[in-house]
PDB file of C-alpha atoms in Angstrom:
ATOM      1  CA  MET A   1     -43.240  32.705 105.314  1.00 42.00           C
ATOM      2  CA  LYS A   2     -42.006  29.624 103.475  1.00 42.00           C
ATOM      3  CA  GLN A   3     -40.283  27.036 105.637  1.00 42.00           C
ATOM      4  CA  PRO A   4     -36.777  25.870 104.622  1.00 43.00           C
ATOM      5  CA  PHE A   5     -36.565  22.483 102.938  1.00 38.00           C
ATOM      6  CA  LYS A   6     -35.835  19.577 105.272  1.00 43.00           C
ATOM      7  CA  TYR A   7     -35.050  16.029 104.284  1.00 40.00           C
ATOM      8  CA  SER A   8     -37.744  13.560 105.179  1.00 40.00           C
ATOM      9  CA  ALA A   9     -37.197   9.819 105.059  1.00 44.00           C
ATOM     10  CA  VAL A  10     -40.933   9.383 104.561  1.00 38.00           C
ATOM     11  CA  THR A  11     -41.129  11.452 101.370  1.00 42.00           C
ATOM     12  CA  ASP A  12     -37.529  10.631 100.364  1.00 53.00           C
ATOM     13  CA  GLN A  13     -37.040  14.020  98.694  1.00 72.00           C
ATOM     14  CA  ARG A  14     -33.553  14.677  97.411  1.00 75.00           C
ATOM     15  CA  LYS A  15     -31.514  17.656  98.530  1.00 80.00           C
ATOM     16  CA  THR A  16     -30.008  20.079  96.053  1.00 83.00           C
ATOM     17  CA  VAL A  17     -26.270  20.683  95.812  1.00 81.00           C
ATOM     18  CA  LEU A  18     -26.796  24.020  97.576  1.00 84.00           C
ATOM     19  CA  GLN A  19     -28.589  22.288 100.451  1.00 84.00           C
ATOM     20  CA  TRP A  20     -25.723  19.793 100.709  1.00 83.00           C
ATOM     21  CA  HIS A  21     -23.280  22.733 100.840  1.00 79.00           C
ATOM     22  CA  GLU A  22     -25.201  24.235 103.737  1.00 84.00           C
ATOM     23  CA  ILE A  23     -25.400  20.931 105.627  1.00 84.00           C
ATOM     24  CA  LEU A  24     -21.724  20.138 105.112  1.00 83.00           C
ATOM     25  CA  ASN A  25     -20.640  23.672 106.028  1.00 80.00           C
ATOM     26  CA  GLN A  26     -22.316  23.125 109.383  1.00 83.00           C
ATOM     27  CA  ARG A  27     -20.826  19.663 109.821  1.00 82.00           C
ATOM     28  CA  PHE A  28     -17.295  20.783 108.908  1.00 81.00           C
ATOM     29  CA  GLU A  29     -17.381  24.050 110.842  1.00 80.00           C
ATOM     30  CA  GLY A  30     -14.091  24.536 112.661  1.00 76.00           C
ATOM     31  CA  THR A  31     -12.156  22.230 110.349  1.00 77.00           C
ATOM     32  CA  PRO A  32      -8.848  23.712 109.197  1.00 74.00           C
ATOM     33  CA  ARG A  33      -9.001  24.804 105.548  1.00 75.00           C
ATOM     34  CA  GLU A  34      -5.815  22.916 104.745  1.00 77.00           C
ATOM     35  CA  SER A  35      -7.362  19.674 105.986  1.00 74.00           C
ATOM     36  CA  ALA A  36     -10.523  20.250 103.979  1.00 71.00           C
ATOM     37  CA  ARG A  37      -8.475  20.798 100.820  1.00 74.00           C
ATOM     38  CA  TYR A  38      -6.174  17.859 101.491  1.00 76.00           C
ATOM     39  CA  TYR A  39      -9.037  15.434 102.037  1.00 74.00           C
ATOM     40  CA  GLY A  40     -11.054  16.669  99.032  1.00 73.00           C
ATOM     41  CA  ILE A  41     -14.078  17.935 100.916  1.00 76.00           C
ATOM     42  CA  GLN A  42     -14.964  20.487  98.208  1.00 79.00           C
ATOM     43  CA  ILE A  43     -16.354  17.717  95.963  1.00 82.00           C
ATOM     44  CA  LEU A  44     -18.479  16.207  98.739  1.00 84.00           C
ATOM     45  CA  PRO A  45     -21.718  18.222  98.210  1.00 86.00           C
ATOM     46  CA  ARG A  46     -21.817  17.348  94.507  1.00 87.00           C
ATOM     47  CA  LEU A  47     -20.839  13.726  95.194  1.00 87.00           C
ATOM     48  CA  LEU A  48     -23.527  13.246  97.851  1.00 88.00           C
ATOM     49  CA  HIS A  49     -26.120  14.865  95.598  1.00 87.00           C
ATOM     50  CA  GLN A  50     -25.187  12.533  92.734  1.00 88.00           C
ATOM     51  CA  LEU A  51     -25.184   9.439  94.971  1.00 88.00           C
ATOM     52  CA  GLU A  52     -28.542  10.465  96.416  1.00 87.00           C
ATOM     53  CA  LYS A  53     -29.900  10.874  92.892  1.00 86.00           C
ATOM     54  CA  GLN A  54     -28.685   7.390  91.884  1.00 86.00           C
ATOM     55  CA  LYS A  55     -29.518   5.540  95.109  1.00 86.00           C
ATOM     56  CA  SER A  56     -33.046   4.553  94.081  1.00 84.00           C
ATOM     57  CA  THR A  57     -31.739   2.577  91.092  1.00 87.00           C
ATOM     58  CA  CYS A  58     -28.297   1.448  92.300  1.00 89.00           C
ATOM     59  CA  ARG A  59     -27.627  -0.508  95.465  1.00 90.00           C
ATOM     60  CA  TYR A  60     -23.938   0.462  95.472  1.00 89.00           C
ATOM     61  CA  CYS A  61     -24.820   4.165  95.343  1.00 88.00           C
ATOM     62  CA  ALA A  62     -27.366   3.700  98.142  1.00 90.00           C
ATOM     63  CA  ASP A  63     -24.794   1.959 100.361  1.00 89.00           C
ATOM     64  CA  HIS A  64     -22.082   4.541  99.744  1.00 89.00           C
ATOM     65  CA  PHE A  65     -24.503   7.416 100.171  1.00 90.00           C
ATOM     66  CA  LYS A  66     -25.563   6.087 103.561  1.00 90.00           C
ATOM     67  CA  GLN A  67     -21.976   5.449 104.701  1.00 89.00           C
ATOM     68  CA  LEU A  68     -20.624   8.802 103.493  1.00 88.00           C
ATOM     69  CA  GLU A  69     -23.502  10.755 104.974  1.00 87.00           C
ATOM     70  CA  GLU A  70     -22.957   9.087 108.346  1.00 88.00           C
ATOM     71  CA  MET A  71     -19.191   9.632 108.123  1.00 87.00           C
ATOM     72  CA  THR A  72     -19.598  13.350 107.451  1.00 85.00           C
ATOM     73  CA  THR A  73     -21.152  13.798 110.887  1.00 85.00           C
ATOM     74  CA  GLN A  74     -17.803  12.807 112.457  1.00 83.00           C
ATOM     75  CA  ALA A  75     -15.245  13.548 109.733  1.00 81.00           C
ATOM     76  CA  SER A  76     -14.614  17.076 110.993  1.00 79.00           C
ATOM     77  CA  GLU A  77     -13.565  15.731 114.370  1.00 80.00           C
ATOM     78  CA  TRP A  78     -11.411  13.104 112.645  1.00 81.00           C
ATOM     79  CA  MET A  79      -9.623  15.824 110.657  1.00 78.00           C
ATOM     80  CA  ILE A  80      -8.939  17.942 113.713  1.00 74.00           C
ATOM     81  CA  ASN A  81      -7.561  14.928 115.622  1.00 77.00           C
ATOM     82  CA  ASN A  82      -5.884  13.332 112.574  1.00 75.00           C
ATOM     83  CA  ASP A  83      -7.846  10.134 113.221  1.00 77.00           C
ATOM     84  CA  PRO A  84      -6.947   6.959 111.266  1.00 82.00           C
ATOM     85  CA  ARG A  85     -10.629   6.617 110.247  1.00 84.00           C
ATOM     86  CA  LEU A  86      -9.967   9.405 107.723  1.00 82.00           C
ATOM     87  CA  LYS A  87      -8.324   6.839 105.434  1.00 85.00           C
ATOM     88  CA  ASP A  88     -11.575   4.889 105.325  1.00 86.00           C
ATOM     89  CA  PHE A  89     -13.465   8.123 104.616  1.00 85.00           C
ATOM     90  CA  GLN A  90     -11.104   8.969 101.757  1.00 85.00           C
ATOM     91  CA  LYS A  91     -11.394   5.428 100.419  1.00 87.00           C
ATOM     92  CA  HIS A  92     -15.202   5.752 100.316  1.00 86.00           C
ATOM     93  CA  LEU A  93     -14.934   9.110  98.528  1.00 86.00           C
ATOM     94  CA  GLN A  94     -12.606   7.653  95.919  1.00 86.00           C
ATOM     95  CA  GLN A  95     -14.610   4.451  95.396  1.00 89.00           C
ATOM     96  CA  SER A  96     -17.851   6.405  95.058  1.00 89.00           C
ATOM     97  CA  GLY A  97     -16.369   8.701  92.416  1.00 86.00           C
ATOM     98  CA  GLN A  98     -14.923   5.762  90.493  1.00 87.00           C
ATOM     99  CA  HIS A  99     -18.232   3.916  90.635  1.00 91.00           C
ATOM    100  CA  LEU A 100     -20.136   6.939  89.329  1.00 89.00           C
ATOM    101  CA  SER A 101     -17.662   7.285  86.459  1.00 87.00           C
ATOM    102  CA  ARG A 102     -17.550   3.623  85.499  1.00 88.00           C
ATOM    103  CA  GLN A 103     -21.133   2.507  86.061  1.00 87.00           C
ATOM    104  CA  HIS A 104     -23.161   5.660  85.512  1.00 88.00           C
ATOM    105  CA  GLY A 105     -20.898   7.578  83.105  1.00 86.00           C
ATOM    106  CA  VAL A 106     -20.724  10.740  85.198  1.00 89.00           C
ATOM    107  CA  ALA A 107     -17.499  12.488  86.210  1.00 87.00           C
ATOM    108  CA  PRO A 108     -16.639  15.373  88.546  1.00 85.00           C
ATOM    109  CA  LYS A 109     -16.255  18.856  87.088  1.00 87.00           C
ATOM    110  CA  GLY A 110     -12.654  19.631  86.239  1.00 87.00           C
ATOM    111  CA  LEU A 111     -11.498  16.029  85.866  1.00 87.00           C
ATOM    112  CA  TRP A 112     -11.407  16.029  82.069  1.00 90.00           C
ATOM    113  CA  LEU A 113     -10.091  19.574  81.950  1.00 94.00           C
ATOM    114  CA  SER A 114      -7.116  18.684  84.146  1.00 93.00           C
ATOM    115  CA  ARG A 115      -6.430  15.477  82.209  1.00 94.00           C
ATOM    116  CA  PHE A 116      -6.487  17.213  78.833  1.00 96.00           C
ATOM    117  CA  THR A 117      -4.363  20.088  80.148  1.00 96.00           C
ATOM    118  CA  GLY A 118      -1.726  17.740  81.571  1.00 96.00           C
ATOM    119  CA  ILE A 119      -1.587  15.620  78.433  1.00 97.00           C
ATOM    120  CA  GLY A 120      -1.439  18.745  76.240  1.00 96.00           C
ATOM    121  CA  LEU A 121       1.422  20.145  78.303  1.00 96.00           C
ATOM    122  CA  LEU A 122       3.421  16.923  78.044  1.00 96.00           C
ATOM    123  CA  ALA A 123       2.692  16.564  74.323  1.00 97.00           C
ATOM    124  CA  GLY A 124       3.742  20.163  73.655  1.00 96.00           C
ATOM    125  CA  ILE A 125       7.020  19.682  75.516  1.00 95.00           C
ATOM    126  CA  ALA A 126       7.704  16.379  73.724  1.00 95.00           C
ATOM    127  CA  VAL A 127       7.068  17.844  70.261  1.00 94.00           C
ATOM    128  CA  SER A 128       9.119  20.955  70.968  1.00 93.00           C
ATOM    129  CA  LEU A 129      11.959  18.822  72.371  1.00 91.00           C
ATOM    130  CA  ALA A 130      11.964  16.695  69.230  1.00 91.00           C
ATOM    131  CA  VAL A 131      12.044  19.814  67.038  1.00 89.00           C
ATOM    132  CA  GLY A 132      14.696  21.445  69.225  1.00 86.00           C
ATOM    133  CA  LEU A 133      16.983  18.429  69.117  1.00 85.00           C
ATOM    134  CA  SER A 134      16.611  17.958  65.360  1.00 86.00           C
ATOM    135  CA  GLU A 135      17.613  21.559  64.583  1.00 82.00           C
ATOM    136  CA  THR A 136      21.030  22.775  65.673  1.00 75.00           C
ATOM    137  CA  THR A 137      20.377  26.509  65.334  1.00 73.00           C
ATOM    138  CA  ILE A 138      17.221  26.674  67.482  1.00 77.00           C
ATOM    139  CA  ASP A 139      17.276  27.995  71.046  1.00 85.00           C
ATOM    140  CA  LEU A 140      16.239  24.849  72.996  1.00 85.00           C
ATOM    141  CA  PRO A 141      14.909  26.555  76.169  1.00 88.00           C
ATOM    142  CA  GLY A 142      12.867  28.967  74.082  1.00 88.00           C
ATOM    143  CA  ILE A 143      11.353  26.245  71.893  1.00 91.00           C
ATOM    144  CA  LEU A 144      10.540  24.157  74.993  1.00 92.00           C
ATOM    145  CA  MET A 145       8.697  27.091  76.563  1.00 94.00           C
ATOM    146  CA  LEU A 146       6.833  27.733  73.329  1.00 93.00           C
ATOM    147  CA  GLY A 147       5.877  24.058  73.047  1.00 94.00           C
ATOM    148  CA  ALA A 148       4.775  23.925  76.692  1.00 95.00           C
ATOM    149  CA  ALA A 149       2.612  27.027  76.267  1.00 96.00           C
ATOM    150  CA  ALA A 150       1.081  25.750  73.013  1.00 96.00           C
ATOM    151  CA  GLY A 151       0.410  22.290  74.482  1.00 96.00           C
ATOM    152  CA  LEU A 152      -1.079  23.801  77.619  1.00 96.00           C
ATOM    153  CA  ALA A 153      -3.396  26.023  75.593  1.00 97.00           C
ATOM    154  CA  ALA A 154      -4.437  23.204  73.265  1.00 97.00           C
ATOM    155  CA  GLY A 155      -5.089  20.881  76.219  1.00 96.00           C
ATOM    156  CA  TRP A 156      -7.112  23.520  78.052  1.00 96.00           C
ATOM    157  CA  ILE A 157      -9.266  24.177  74.986  1.00 97.00           C
ATOM    158  CA  GLY A 158      -9.742  20.448  74.389  1.00 96.00           C
ATOM    159  CA  GLY A 159     -10.675  19.907  78.040  1.00 95.00           C
ATOM    160  CA  LYS A 160     -13.201  22.739  77.979  1.00 95.00           C
ATOM    161  CA  ILE A 161     -14.794  21.300  74.843  1.00 95.00           C
ATOM    162  CA  LYS A 162     -14.956  17.801  76.386  1.00 94.00           C
ATOM    163  CA  GLU A 163     -16.545  19.121  79.595  1.00 93.00           C
ATOM    164  CA  SER A 164     -19.005  21.223  77.607  1.00 93.00           C
ATOM    165  CA  VAL A 165     -20.141  18.106  75.734  1.00 93.00           C
ATOM    166  CA  LEU A 166     -20.441  16.158  79.013  1.00 90.00           C
ATOM    167  CA  ARG A 167     -22.354  19.023  80.654  1.00 89.00           C
ATOM    168  CA  LYS A 168     -24.890  19.026  77.825  1.00 92.00           C
ATOM    169  CA  LYS A 169     -25.338  15.274  78.301  1.00 90.00           C
ATOM    170  CA  HIS A 170     -25.744  15.800  82.085  1.00 85.00           C
ATOM    171  CA  GLN A 171     -22.701  13.634  82.781  1.00 85.00           C
ATOM    172  CA  LEU A 172     -20.863  16.048  85.097  1.00 85.00           C
ATOM    173  CA  PHE A 173     -21.376  16.459  88.804  1.00 80.00           C
TER     174      PHE A 173
END
């Protein structure tokens, strides 16, 4: 029977995202779901995998990988007790994601989709408001809803296209 994969510092083999999910599920067992959502734990397996992948060529990624991996061993307890060290944990998560975006050109899944969708929604409302105010016979609430729906749809499509391009370039994590 094949033995499960285990990380070895000697061979320095990287874990897959699935392996990170399994490890983090064990570490965060007993953590309230609301806390996990609030603190953005769902991105952690992909973030750690990406940092681990970059750590051999980037000192910043290596440092943050080491710190975040160590923090995850205690973060569950911090969440349950609402420990002030959670702010430092969140700060490391945010800085790591920003570093990966700025220095390595990779972004988390859903980031571009949400940006495009939000911008499309606002643009649709703005255009429909301008049209609604320029015409006196148009039903303003109706045109605003139509503009919001059209902007939302256009933004969603644009975001999906952008993420598809990034996925093909291997720039999403």
